Short mmCIF file of C-alpha atoms in Angstrom, two decimals:
data_model
loop_
_atom_site.label_atom_id
_atom_site.label_comp_id
_atom_site.label_asym_id
_atom_site.label_seq_id
_atom_site.Cartn_x
_atom_site.Cartn_y
_atom_site.Cartn_z
CA MET A 1 16.51 -30.14 -2.33
CA GLN A 2 16.09 -29.51 1.38
CA THR A 3 16.18 -32.55 1.53
CA ARG A 4 19.38 -34.07 3.66
CA VAL A 5 21.19 -37.87 4.17
CA ASP A 6 21.47 -38.51 7.98
CA LYS A 7 25.46 -37.63 9.09
CA ASP A 8 25.36 -40.11 11.24
CA ILE A 9 24.34 -43.51 9.73
CA HIS A 10 27.01 -44.03 8.53
CA THR A 11 28.74 -47.19 9.05
CA PRO A 12 32.24 -48.23 10.44
CA LYS A 13 32.70 -50.22 7.53
CA SER A 14 31.45 -47.95 4.87
CA THR A 15 32.96 -45.05 5.40
CA ALA A 16 36.62 -47.57 6.01
CA VAL A 17 35.12 -48.97 1.95
CA VAL A 18 35.30 -44.65 1.14
CA ILE A 19 38.56 -44.20 2.97
CA ALA A 20 40.24 -46.73 0.74
CA ILE A 21 38.61 -45.79 -1.72
CA THR A 22 39.84 -42.32 -0.90
CA ILE A 23 43.49 -43.49 -0.44
CA ILE A 24 44.72 -45.64 -3.79
CA ALA A 25 42.57 -43.24 -5.72
CA ALA A 26 44.81 -39.97 -4.19
CA LEU A 27 48.02 -41.51 -5.24
CA GLY A 28 48.10 -39.81 -8.24
CA GLY A 29 48.73 -36.96 -6.26
CA LEU A 30 52.19 -38.49 -4.66
CA LEU A 31 53.00 -38.78 -8.47
CA PHE A 32 51.70 -35.46 -9.55
CA GLY A 33 54.11 -33.55 -6.67
CA TYR A 34 56.18 -35.70 -7.03
CA ASP A 35 57.11 -35.86 -10.25
CA THR A 36 56.66 -31.48 -10.41
CA GLY A 37 58.78 -30.99 -6.77
CA ILE A 38 61.67 -33.39 -7.84
CA ILE A 39 62.85 -31.24 -10.38
CA GLY A 40 63.21 -28.09 -7.95
CA VAL A 41 66.29 -30.87 -6.77
CA ALA A 42 67.19 -32.70 -9.95
CA LEU A 43 67.81 -28.57 -11.48
CA LEU A 44 71.06 -28.56 -9.44
CA GLY A 45 72.01 -31.76 -10.72
CA LEU A 46 71.11 -31.80 -14.68
CA SER A 47 73.19 -27.95 -14.72
CA LYS A 48 76.04 -30.43 -13.94
CA HIS A 49 75.71 -32.48 -16.49
CA PHE A 50 73.86 -29.89 -20.13
CA ILE A 51 73.98 -26.77 -20.39
CA MET A 52 71.79 -24.73 -19.22
CA THR A 53 71.06 -21.24 -19.03
CA ASN A 54 68.09 -19.91 -17.54
CA SER A 55 65.44 -19.66 -20.57
CA ILE A 56 66.82 -23.47 -20.43
CA GLN A 57 66.17 -24.59 -16.63
CA GLN A 58 62.03 -22.57 -17.24
CA ILE A 59 61.36 -24.84 -19.78
CA VAL A 60 62.28 -28.66 -19.26
CA THR A 61 61.02 -26.95 -15.15
CA GLY A 62 57.32 -26.01 -17.37
CA ALA A 63 57.25 -28.96 -19.80
CA ILE A 64 55.42 -30.95 -17.37
CA VAL A 65 52.99 -27.71 -16.02
CA PHE A 66 53.14 -26.86 -20.98
CA GLY A 67 51.84 -31.67 -21.37
CA ALA A 68 48.88 -30.11 -18.11
CA LEU A 69 47.35 -27.55 -20.41
CA PHE A 70 46.69 -30.70 -22.24
CA GLY A 71 46.02 -32.80 -19.72
CA CYS A 72 43.12 -31.86 -17.89
CA LEU A 73 40.81 -30.19 -21.17
CA GLY A 74 41.26 -33.57 -22.20
CA THR A 75 39.52 -35.52 -19.32
CA GLY A 76 37.07 -34.31 -19.35
CA PRO A 77 34.58 -35.40 -21.63
CA ILE A 78 36.24 -38.31 -21.43
CA SER A 79 35.97 -39.44 -18.32
CA ASP A 80 32.02 -37.42 -18.97
CA GLN A 81 32.16 -39.87 -21.84
CA PHE A 82 33.88 -43.70 -20.67
CA GLY A 83 33.95 -42.43 -16.49
CA ARG A 84 36.29 -41.59 -13.57
CA ARG A 85 37.69 -44.94 -12.63
CA TYR A 86 38.81 -45.75 -16.54
CA VAL A 87 40.52 -42.14 -17.09
CA ILE A 88 42.42 -42.46 -13.64
CA ILE A 89 43.84 -45.94 -14.57
CA PHE A 90 45.53 -44.58 -17.55
CA VAL A 91 46.56 -41.90 -16.07
CA ALA A 92 49.09 -44.22 -14.35
CA ILE A 93 50.19 -45.71 -17.11
CA VAL A 94 51.56 -42.75 -17.95
CA PHE A 95 53.41 -41.38 -15.15
CA ALA A 96 54.84 -44.65 -15.04
CA ILE A 97 55.82 -44.15 -18.83
CA GLY A 98 57.05 -40.87 -18.16
CA SER A 99 58.88 -41.78 -15.55
CA ILE A 100 60.67 -44.12 -17.22
CA ALA A 101 61.31 -42.37 -20.17
CA SER A 102 62.58 -38.90 -17.67
CA ALA A 103 64.87 -41.65 -16.42
CA TYR A 104 66.80 -42.49 -19.28
CA SER A 105 66.60 -39.31 -20.74
CA PRO A 106 69.59 -38.85 -23.55
CA SER A 107 69.05 -35.57 -24.23
CA ILE A 108 67.94 -31.97 -22.32
CA GLU A 109 65.94 -32.14 -25.27
CA PHE A 110 64.66 -36.41 -24.86
CA LEU A 111 63.97 -34.89 -21.48
CA ILE A 112 61.72 -31.44 -21.79
CA ALA A 113 59.27 -34.26 -24.46
CA SER A 114 59.25 -36.87 -21.48
CA ARG A 115 58.48 -34.47 -18.81
CA PHE A 116 55.83 -33.01 -21.28
CA LEU A 117 54.43 -36.33 -20.90
CA LEU A 118 54.13 -36.63 -17.26
CA GLY A 119 52.42 -33.25 -17.45
CA LEU A 120 49.50 -35.32 -19.74
CA SER A 121 48.94 -37.41 -16.30
CA ALA A 122 49.75 -35.07 -13.95
CA GLY A 123 47.02 -32.07 -15.65
CA SER A 124 45.10 -35.53 -16.15
CA SER A 125 44.94 -36.66 -12.27
CA THR A 126 44.00 -32.61 -10.48
CA GLN A 127 40.63 -32.88 -13.36
CA ILE A 128 39.09 -36.01 -12.32
CA ILE A 129 40.99 -37.82 -8.93
CA PRO A 130 39.45 -34.46 -7.05
CA VAL A 131 36.15 -35.01 -8.59
CA TYR A 132 36.11 -39.29 -8.00
CA ILE A 133 36.57 -38.54 -4.62
CA ALA A 134 33.87 -35.37 -3.98
CA GLU A 135 31.04 -38.17 -6.06
CA VAL A 136 31.97 -40.70 -3.86
CA ALA A 137 32.66 -39.22 -0.11
CA PRO A 138 29.79 -38.53 1.80
CA PRO A 139 29.43 -34.68 1.71
CA GLN A 140 30.17 -34.56 5.44
CA HIS A 141 33.17 -35.69 4.78
CA ARG A 142 33.92 -35.07 1.43
CA GLY A 143 36.69 -31.54 2.46
CA LYS A 144 38.70 -33.87 4.45
CA MET A 145 38.58 -36.75 1.84
CA VAL A 146 38.84 -34.22 -1.50
CA VAL A 147 42.30 -32.08 0.82
CA LEU A 148 43.16 -36.09 1.54
CA PHE A 149 44.31 -35.26 -3.04
CA GLN A 150 46.65 -32.10 -1.78
CA PHE A 151 48.12 -34.20 0.65
CA MET A 152 49.85 -36.29 -1.27
CA ILE A 153 50.39 -33.59 -3.35
CA VAL A 154 52.36 -31.54 -0.73
CA PHE A 155 54.12 -35.18 0.31
CA GLY A 156 55.03 -35.92 -2.69
CA ILE A 157 57.09 -32.69 -2.89
CA THR A 158 58.07 -33.62 0.63
CA VAL A 159 59.68 -36.92 -0.85
CA ALA A 160 60.92 -35.54 -3.84
CA TYR A 161 62.99 -32.69 -2.11
CA PHE A 162 64.48 -35.77 0.42
CA SER A 163 65.73 -37.70 -2.01
CA GLY A 164 66.86 -35.22 -3.86
CA PHE A 165 69.21 -34.40 -0.39
CA VAL A 166 69.63 -37.83 -0.83
CA LEU A 167 70.29 -39.11 -4.29
CA GLY A 168 72.74 -35.63 -3.89
CA ASP A 169 73.26 -35.16 -8.25
CA HIS A 170 72.02 -38.83 -9.69
CA TRP A 171 69.07 -37.17 -10.75
CA ARG A 172 68.31 -40.59 -12.76
CA SER A 173 67.25 -42.74 -9.73
CA MET A 174 64.95 -38.87 -8.24
CA PHE A 175 62.68 -39.45 -11.93
CA ALA A 176 62.66 -43.59 -12.07
CA LEU A 177 61.20 -43.28 -8.28
CA GLY A 178 57.92 -41.89 -9.45
CA VAL A 179 57.61 -44.91 -11.45
CA VAL A 180 56.88 -46.78 -8.15
CA PRO A 181 53.51 -44.82 -6.95
CA ALA A 182 52.53 -44.90 -10.70
CA ILE A 183 52.18 -49.00 -10.45
CA ILE A 184 49.97 -49.43 -6.90
CA LEU A 185 47.40 -46.10 -7.96
CA LEU A 186 47.63 -48.34 -11.18
CA ILE A 187 46.62 -51.78 -9.43
CA GLY A 188 44.65 -49.94 -6.33
CA MET A 189 42.14 -48.97 -9.02
CA PHE A 190 41.46 -52.03 -10.67
CA PHE A 191 39.39 -52.50 -7.34
CA LEU A 192 37.25 -49.29 -6.99
CA PRO A 193 34.32 -49.02 -7.98
CA GLU A 194 33.05 -46.14 -10.44
CA SER A 195 31.53 -42.63 -9.54
CA PRO A 196 28.04 -43.67 -9.47
CA ARG A 197 26.93 -39.66 -9.67
CA TRP A 198 28.98 -41.43 -13.81
CA LEU A 199 26.62 -44.11 -13.75
CA VAL A 200 23.85 -42.30 -12.95
CA MET A 201 24.30 -40.17 -15.77
CA LYS A 202 24.72 -43.02 -17.79
CA HIS A 203 21.30 -43.82 -17.06
CA ARG A 204 22.83 -47.39 -15.49
CA GLU A 205 20.94 -47.27 -11.72
CA ALA A 206 21.27 -50.59 -10.85
CA LYS A 207 24.70 -50.98 -10.53
CA ALA A 208 25.09 -46.95 -8.66
CA MET A 209 22.58 -48.02 -6.24
CA ALA A 210 24.40 -51.00 -5.47
CA ILE A 211 27.79 -48.86 -5.12
CA LEU A 212 25.27 -46.57 -2.56
CA GLU A 213 24.68 -49.37 -0.82
CA LYS A 214 28.12 -50.14 -0.37
CA ILE A 215 29.38 -46.67 -0.35
CA ARG A 216 27.11 -45.56 2.74
CA GLY A 217 26.36 -48.73 4.60
CA SER A 218 22.63 -48.22 4.34
CA SER A 219 19.68 -48.79 2.11
CA THR A 220 17.68 -46.32 3.37
CA VAL A 221 20.46 -43.11 3.22
CA ALA A 222 21.67 -44.71 -0.58
CA ARG A 223 17.85 -44.91 -2.14
CA ILE A 224 17.62 -40.71 -0.17
CA GLU A 225 21.48 -39.67 -1.61
CA MET A 226 20.08 -41.80 -5.47
CA GLU A 227 16.86 -39.45 -5.27
CA GLU A 228 18.06 -36.00 -4.51
CA ILE A 229 21.41 -37.51 -7.29
CA GLU A 230 18.09 -38.54 -9.81
CA LYS A 231 16.97 -34.88 -10.01
CA VAL A 232 19.57 -32.81 -10.99
CA ALA A 233 20.74 -36.38 -13.65
CA ASN A 234 18.06 -35.64 -16.05
CA GLN A 235 19.11 -33.63 -18.38
CA PRO A 236 21.21 -33.89 -21.48
CA GLN A 237 25.73 -34.94 -20.77
CA GLY A 238 27.20 -30.42 -20.83
CA THR A 239 28.28 -29.41 -23.50
CA TRP A 240 31.06 -26.91 -24.00
CA LYS A 241 29.41 -24.26 -24.79
CA ASP A 242 27.55 -24.72 -21.20
CA LEU A 243 29.81 -23.27 -19.23
CA ALA A 244 28.00 -19.67 -20.71
CA GLN A 245 25.00 -20.90 -19.98
CA PRO A 246 24.20 -17.31 -17.22
CA TRP A 247 23.51 -19.78 -14.02
CA ILE A 248 26.76 -21.88 -14.33
CA ARG A 249 28.85 -17.96 -15.36
CA PRO A 250 29.68 -18.02 -11.48
CA ALA A 251 30.57 -21.45 -10.85
CA VAL A 252 33.32 -20.82 -13.90
CA VAL A 253 34.36 -17.78 -12.55
CA VAL A 254 35.02 -18.40 -8.75
CA GLY A 255 36.60 -21.96 -10.33
CA ALA A 256 38.88 -20.74 -12.26
CA SER A 257 40.10 -17.73 -10.82
CA ILE A 258 40.22 -19.08 -7.46
CA SER A 259 43.57 -22.03 -9.24
CA MET A 260 44.63 -18.51 -10.97
CA PHE A 261 44.47 -16.40 -7.72
CA SER A 262 46.82 -19.96 -6.36
CA GLN A 263 49.55 -19.63 -8.99
CA ILE A 264 50.40 -15.46 -9.99
CA THR A 265 50.62 -15.67 -6.20
CA GLY A 266 53.96 -17.21 -6.57
CA ASN A 267 53.89 -20.86 -4.52
CA ASN A 268 54.84 -23.02 -6.92
CA ALA A 269 56.84 -20.73 -8.66
CA LEU A 270 59.08 -21.20 -4.04
CA ILE A 271 58.31 -24.77 -4.53
CA TYR A 272 60.50 -25.02 -8.42
CA TYR A 273 62.40 -22.50 -7.71
CA ALA A 274 63.23 -22.35 -3.99
CA PRO A 275 66.84 -24.10 -3.99
CA THR A 276 68.12 -21.71 -7.19
CA ILE A 277 67.06 -18.84 -5.57
CA LEU A 278 68.68 -19.91 -1.69
CA THR A 279 71.70 -20.82 -3.71
CA ARG A 280 72.32 -17.34 -5.54
CA ALA A 281 71.61 -16.45 -1.71
CA GLY A 282 75.14 -17.67 -1.02
CA PHE A 283 72.87 -20.86 0.63
CA SER A 284 75.80 -24.04 0.25
CA HIS A 285 73.56 -26.50 -2.20
CA ASP A 286 73.29 -28.78 1.04
CA ALA A 287 71.65 -25.59 3.21
CA ALA A 288 69.37 -25.29 -0.11
CA VAL A 289 67.95 -28.16 -0.60
CA LEU A 290 67.38 -28.89 3.20
CA GLY A 291 65.78 -25.71 3.60
CA THR A 292 63.55 -25.78 1.42
CA GLY A 293 62.67 -29.82 2.61
CA ALA A 294 62.71 -28.61 5.68
CA SER A 295 59.25 -25.66 4.92
CA THR A 296 58.04 -28.93 2.47
CA VAL A 297 57.62 -30.36 5.80
CA LEU A 298 55.66 -28.04 7.46
CA LEU A 299 53.39 -27.38 4.66
CA VAL A 300 52.18 -30.72 5.09
CA VAL A 301 51.54 -30.67 9.11
CA MET A 302 49.80 -27.90 7.65
CA THR A 303 47.45 -29.28 4.74
CA VAL A 304 47.09 -32.09 8.25
CA ILE A 305 45.75 -28.70 10.14
CA GLY A 306 43.46 -27.67 6.43
CA SER A 307 42.11 -31.24 5.20
CA ILE A 308 39.57 -30.91 9.16
CA MET A 309 39.24 -27.53 9.25
CA VAL A 310 37.81 -27.06 5.65
CA ASP A 311 34.78 -29.34 7.13
CA LYS A 312 35.12 -27.34 10.37
CA ILE A 313 35.01 -24.14 9.76
CA GLY A 314 34.67 -23.92 5.95
CA ARG A 315 36.65 -23.30 2.62
CA ARG A 316 36.65 -19.71 2.77
CA SER A 317 36.51 -18.77 6.01
CA TYR A 318 40.04 -20.64 6.01
CA LEU A 319 41.32 -18.66 2.78
CA LEU A 320 40.59 -15.84 5.17
CA TRP A 321 42.59 -17.15 8.27
CA THR A 322 45.29 -18.51 6.37
CA ILE A 323 46.26 -15.81 2.76
CA PRO A 324 46.61 -12.35 5.11
CA GLY A 325 49.08 -14.45 6.90
CA SER A 326 50.58 -15.34 4.45
CA ILE A 327 51.15 -11.94 2.90
CA VAL A 328 53.37 -11.04 5.42
CA ALA A 329 55.83 -13.33 4.75
CA LEU A 330 56.15 -12.07 1.52
CA ILE A 331 56.78 -8.49 2.52
CA ILE A 332 59.43 -9.31 4.76
CA MET A 333 61.20 -12.35 3.06
CA GLY A 334 61.70 -8.96 0.13
CA TYR A 335 62.84 -7.35 3.38
CA LEU A 336 65.75 -9.74 4.59
CA PHE A 337 66.88 -10.26 0.09
CA MET A 338 66.89 -6.53 0.27
CA GLY A 339 70.63 -4.80 -0.96
CA ALA A 340 73.09 -7.97 -1.22
CA GLY A 341 70.23 -11.05 0.39
CA PRO A 342 70.98 -12.04 3.72
CA GLN A 343 75.03 -11.53 5.33
CA THR A 344 74.70 -12.69 8.76
CA ASP A 345 73.18 -16.26 9.86
CA LEU A 346 70.31 -14.74 11.31
CA GLY A 347 69.26 -13.14 8.16
CA LYS A 348 69.44 -17.32 6.21
CA ILE A 349 67.38 -18.72 8.71
CA LEU A 350 64.80 -15.51 8.87
CA ILE A 351 64.20 -16.06 5.31
CA VAL A 352 64.11 -19.98 5.57
CA VAL A 353 61.71 -19.20 8.88
CA CYS A 354 59.63 -16.80 6.13
CA LEU A 355 60.40 -19.33 3.05
CA ALA A 356 58.47 -21.82 5.54
CA ALA A 357 55.45 -19.08 6.94
CA TYR A 358 54.85 -18.70 3.39
CA MET A 359 54.60 -22.58 2.20
CA MET A 360 52.42 -23.13 5.56
CA LEU A 361 49.61 -20.19 4.37
CA ASN A 362 49.98 -19.78 0.58
CA CYS A 363 50.62 -23.36 -0.61
CA GLY A 364 48.61 -24.72 2.64
CA GLY A 365 45.57 -22.61 2.20
CA PHE A 366 45.22 -22.64 -1.73
CA GLY A 367 46.38 -25.49 -2.27
CA VAL A 368 44.01 -27.14 0.39
CA CYS A 369 40.84 -25.49 -1.27
CA ILE A 370 41.31 -25.06 -5.30
CA TRP A 371 41.06 -29.20 -6.03
CA LEU A 372 38.29 -29.08 -2.79
CA ILE A 373 36.54 -26.79 -4.40
CA ASN A 374 37.12 -27.28 -8.27
CA SER A 375 35.12 -30.62 -7.16
CA GLU A 376 32.46 -29.52 -6.17
CA ILE A 377 31.13 -26.53 -7.67
CA TYR A 378 30.27 -27.89 -11.15
CA PRO A 379 26.56 -29.06 -12.27
CA LEU A 380 26.41 -32.52 -11.99
CA PHE A 381 26.77 -32.59 -16.75
CA VAL A 382 29.04 -30.30 -16.41
CA ARG A 383 31.35 -31.18 -13.48
CA GLY A 384 34.40 -33.54 -16.29
CA LYS A 385 34.36 -29.86 -18.88
CA GLY A 386 34.37 -28.06 -15.01
CA ALA A 387 36.92 -29.29 -13.54
CA SER A 388 39.04 -29.70 -16.36
CA LEU A 389 38.62 -25.20 -16.92
CA GLY A 390 39.53 -24.65 -13.37
CA ALA A 391 42.89 -27.09 -13.44
CA PHE A 392 43.76 -25.58 -16.19
CA SER A 393 43.86 -22.27 -14.82
CA HIS A 394 45.78 -23.45 -13.10
CA TRP A 395 48.70 -24.67 -15.15
CA ILE A 396 48.46 -22.06 -17.77
CA PHE A 397 48.85 -19.09 -14.33
CA ASP A 398 51.54 -22.69 -13.51
CA LEU A 399 53.89 -22.03 -16.37
CA LEU A 400 53.13 -18.39 -16.80
CA ILE A 401 55.23 -17.66 -13.57
CA THR A 402 57.76 -21.01 -13.94
CA LEU A 403 58.33 -20.18 -16.84
CA THR A 404 59.02 -16.58 -16.02
CA THR A 405 59.89 -16.70 -12.53
CA LEU A 406 64.04 -15.94 -12.59
CA SER A 407 63.64 -14.16 -15.00
CA LEU A 408 61.40 -12.23 -13.26
CA VAL A 409 64.00 -12.74 -9.56
CA THR A 410 66.52 -11.73 -13.22
CA ALA A 411 65.45 -8.66 -14.02
CA LEU A 412 63.99 -6.96 -10.50
CA GLY A 413 65.30 -9.10 -7.38
CA ALA A 414 64.41 -10.94 -5.79
CA THR A 415 63.19 -8.16 -3.07
CA TYR A 416 61.40 -6.57 -6.11
CA THR A 417 59.46 -9.89 -7.40
CA PHE A 418 58.38 -11.02 -3.83
CA TRP A 419 56.67 -7.97 -2.68
CA LEU A 420 54.85 -8.40 -6.59
CA TYR A 421 53.28 -11.55 -5.13
CA ALA A 422 52.17 -9.71 -2.32
CA LEU A 423 49.98 -7.52 -4.01
CA ILE A 424 49.11 -9.89 -5.42
CA SER A 425 48.10 -12.32 -2.91
CA ILE A 426 46.00 -9.29 -1.86
CA VAL A 427 44.05 -8.78 -5.48
CA ALA A 428 42.90 -12.38 -4.09
CA LEU A 429 42.45 -11.71 -0.61
CA LEU A 430 39.64 -9.47 -1.96
CA PHE A 431 38.02 -12.41 -3.65
CA ILE A 432 37.78 -14.53 -1.54
CA ILE A 433 36.07 -12.01 0.76
CA PHE A 434 32.89 -10.90 -2.03
CA LEU A 435 32.93 -14.14 -4.44
CA ILE A 436 34.40 -17.43 -3.06
CA PRO A 437 30.96 -19.18 -1.71
CA GLU A 438 30.46 -22.01 1.39
CA THR A 439 30.37 -24.99 0.26
CA LYS A 440 30.90 -26.75 4.02
CA GLY A 441 28.29 -29.62 5.20
CA LYS A 442 26.37 -29.07 1.95
CA THR A 443 25.05 -32.16 -1.03
CA LEU A 444 26.58 -31.36 -4.22
CA GLU A 445 23.04 -31.15 -5.05
CA GLU A 446 22.55 -28.46 -2.85
CA ILE A 447 25.26 -25.94 -4.56
CA GLU A 448 23.97 -27.26 -8.09
CA PHE A 449 20.62 -25.67 -6.50
CA ASP A 450 22.69 -22.61 -5.28
CA LEU A 451 23.57 -22.09 -8.67
CA LYS A 452 20.47 -22.37 -9.61
CA GLN A 453 18.67 -19.78 -6.99
CA ASN A 454 21.33 -17.32 -8.07
CA ARG A 455 22.69 -16.97 -4.74
CA PHE A 456 26.00 -18.29 -5.54
CA TYR A 457 28.43 -15.67 -4.62
CA ALA A 458 29.98 -14.81 -1.13
CA PHE A 459 27.28 -10.96 -1.01
CA GLN A 460 24.50 -13.10 -2.15
CA HIS A 461 24.43 -14.89 0.74
CA LYS A 462 25.14 -12.60 2.45
CA ARG A 463 21.89 -10.43 0.59
CA THR A 464 19.33 -13.10 1.59
#
């Protein structure tokens, strides 16, 4: 397992092909980001159109997350059976249908059902698209290429907030805009190749080799990579029970846990509810939306930085640089909400600054790494199901946070809610220090070899 592809042999043409594949596939992230982010603005208009309690607002917001739970679990086995490419095409179709249904919802019940449908496709995209990109990307560029999916997510969230600001209370138009990237993704996927690793798993080596030659730009490089893939692909397709095998279990622990921490440290809670929390603290409607929108712009910038850094300093090191700062931002933000909340313009400005810092460092830290790590760490024969499990962990804890945030703020107050998220973030930091492995620069087959050799966790690498 020491065979390594020459990192400098890829041609400009082959690199361009891989980049084109990555950009088109990552449009699923834009859809995911837009449809999850737009609800934060749409709630302000929906509450004027429908009678909505805290519970109803949380259910409308959480419907997409609930649907995602089913989407991410079902996608893994389906993509292992029928291929990564066809599943992404189906995801685009469901996105388009869900967006149209949401826009024309005659009632809250219909809207909830429509957002559940959107959730099916959102959950599927978080499982299948990072896996697809990871399986076609060269090892030395895999980080930035998979992270493009996360960039599209935060870009979609930013587009959602500023579209919402322009459209005001026109929530139907907000939902309808989701159709545009869905159609682009659908058309684009008809021109993209299947994952060569999936083709090898299905004993279609000739076609896999042809695709590898095209995306690597060299038959020599393609042949070396093909040999590595065949070493790990010659085993039956895995089952859910295989994820419980002792040698695979560390990957399950890392994948599911990092997805969990990305949610219970509060980032999606603020993406979904920041405008609502800020208006309750005395911000105007426009100021709350623009303040949150400005924070997401900085998050986009941080995601670009992260996409470069994960391949330069590594996934684990990047998290160790970002998460401590997000803890400080949460502590300060909690302090600023003490008592009746910010009473001066300076206090309100500081809250927006802390919100932006938190989003940049937490969302820009976990968000950059969770889909990347979950697409890398599982053995090929269970990669689809393993990535599904990681996505399920993300969505189940996202649902928990979505259904409790407003109630938690009402019960504890914003101050203690933010401090609770800070405490959980400290636990997450300890997890990163001791357990998250460094996968920078390794082929997917080398990562699988580390699992088999019982040197996967961070503390195990320090020992060996």
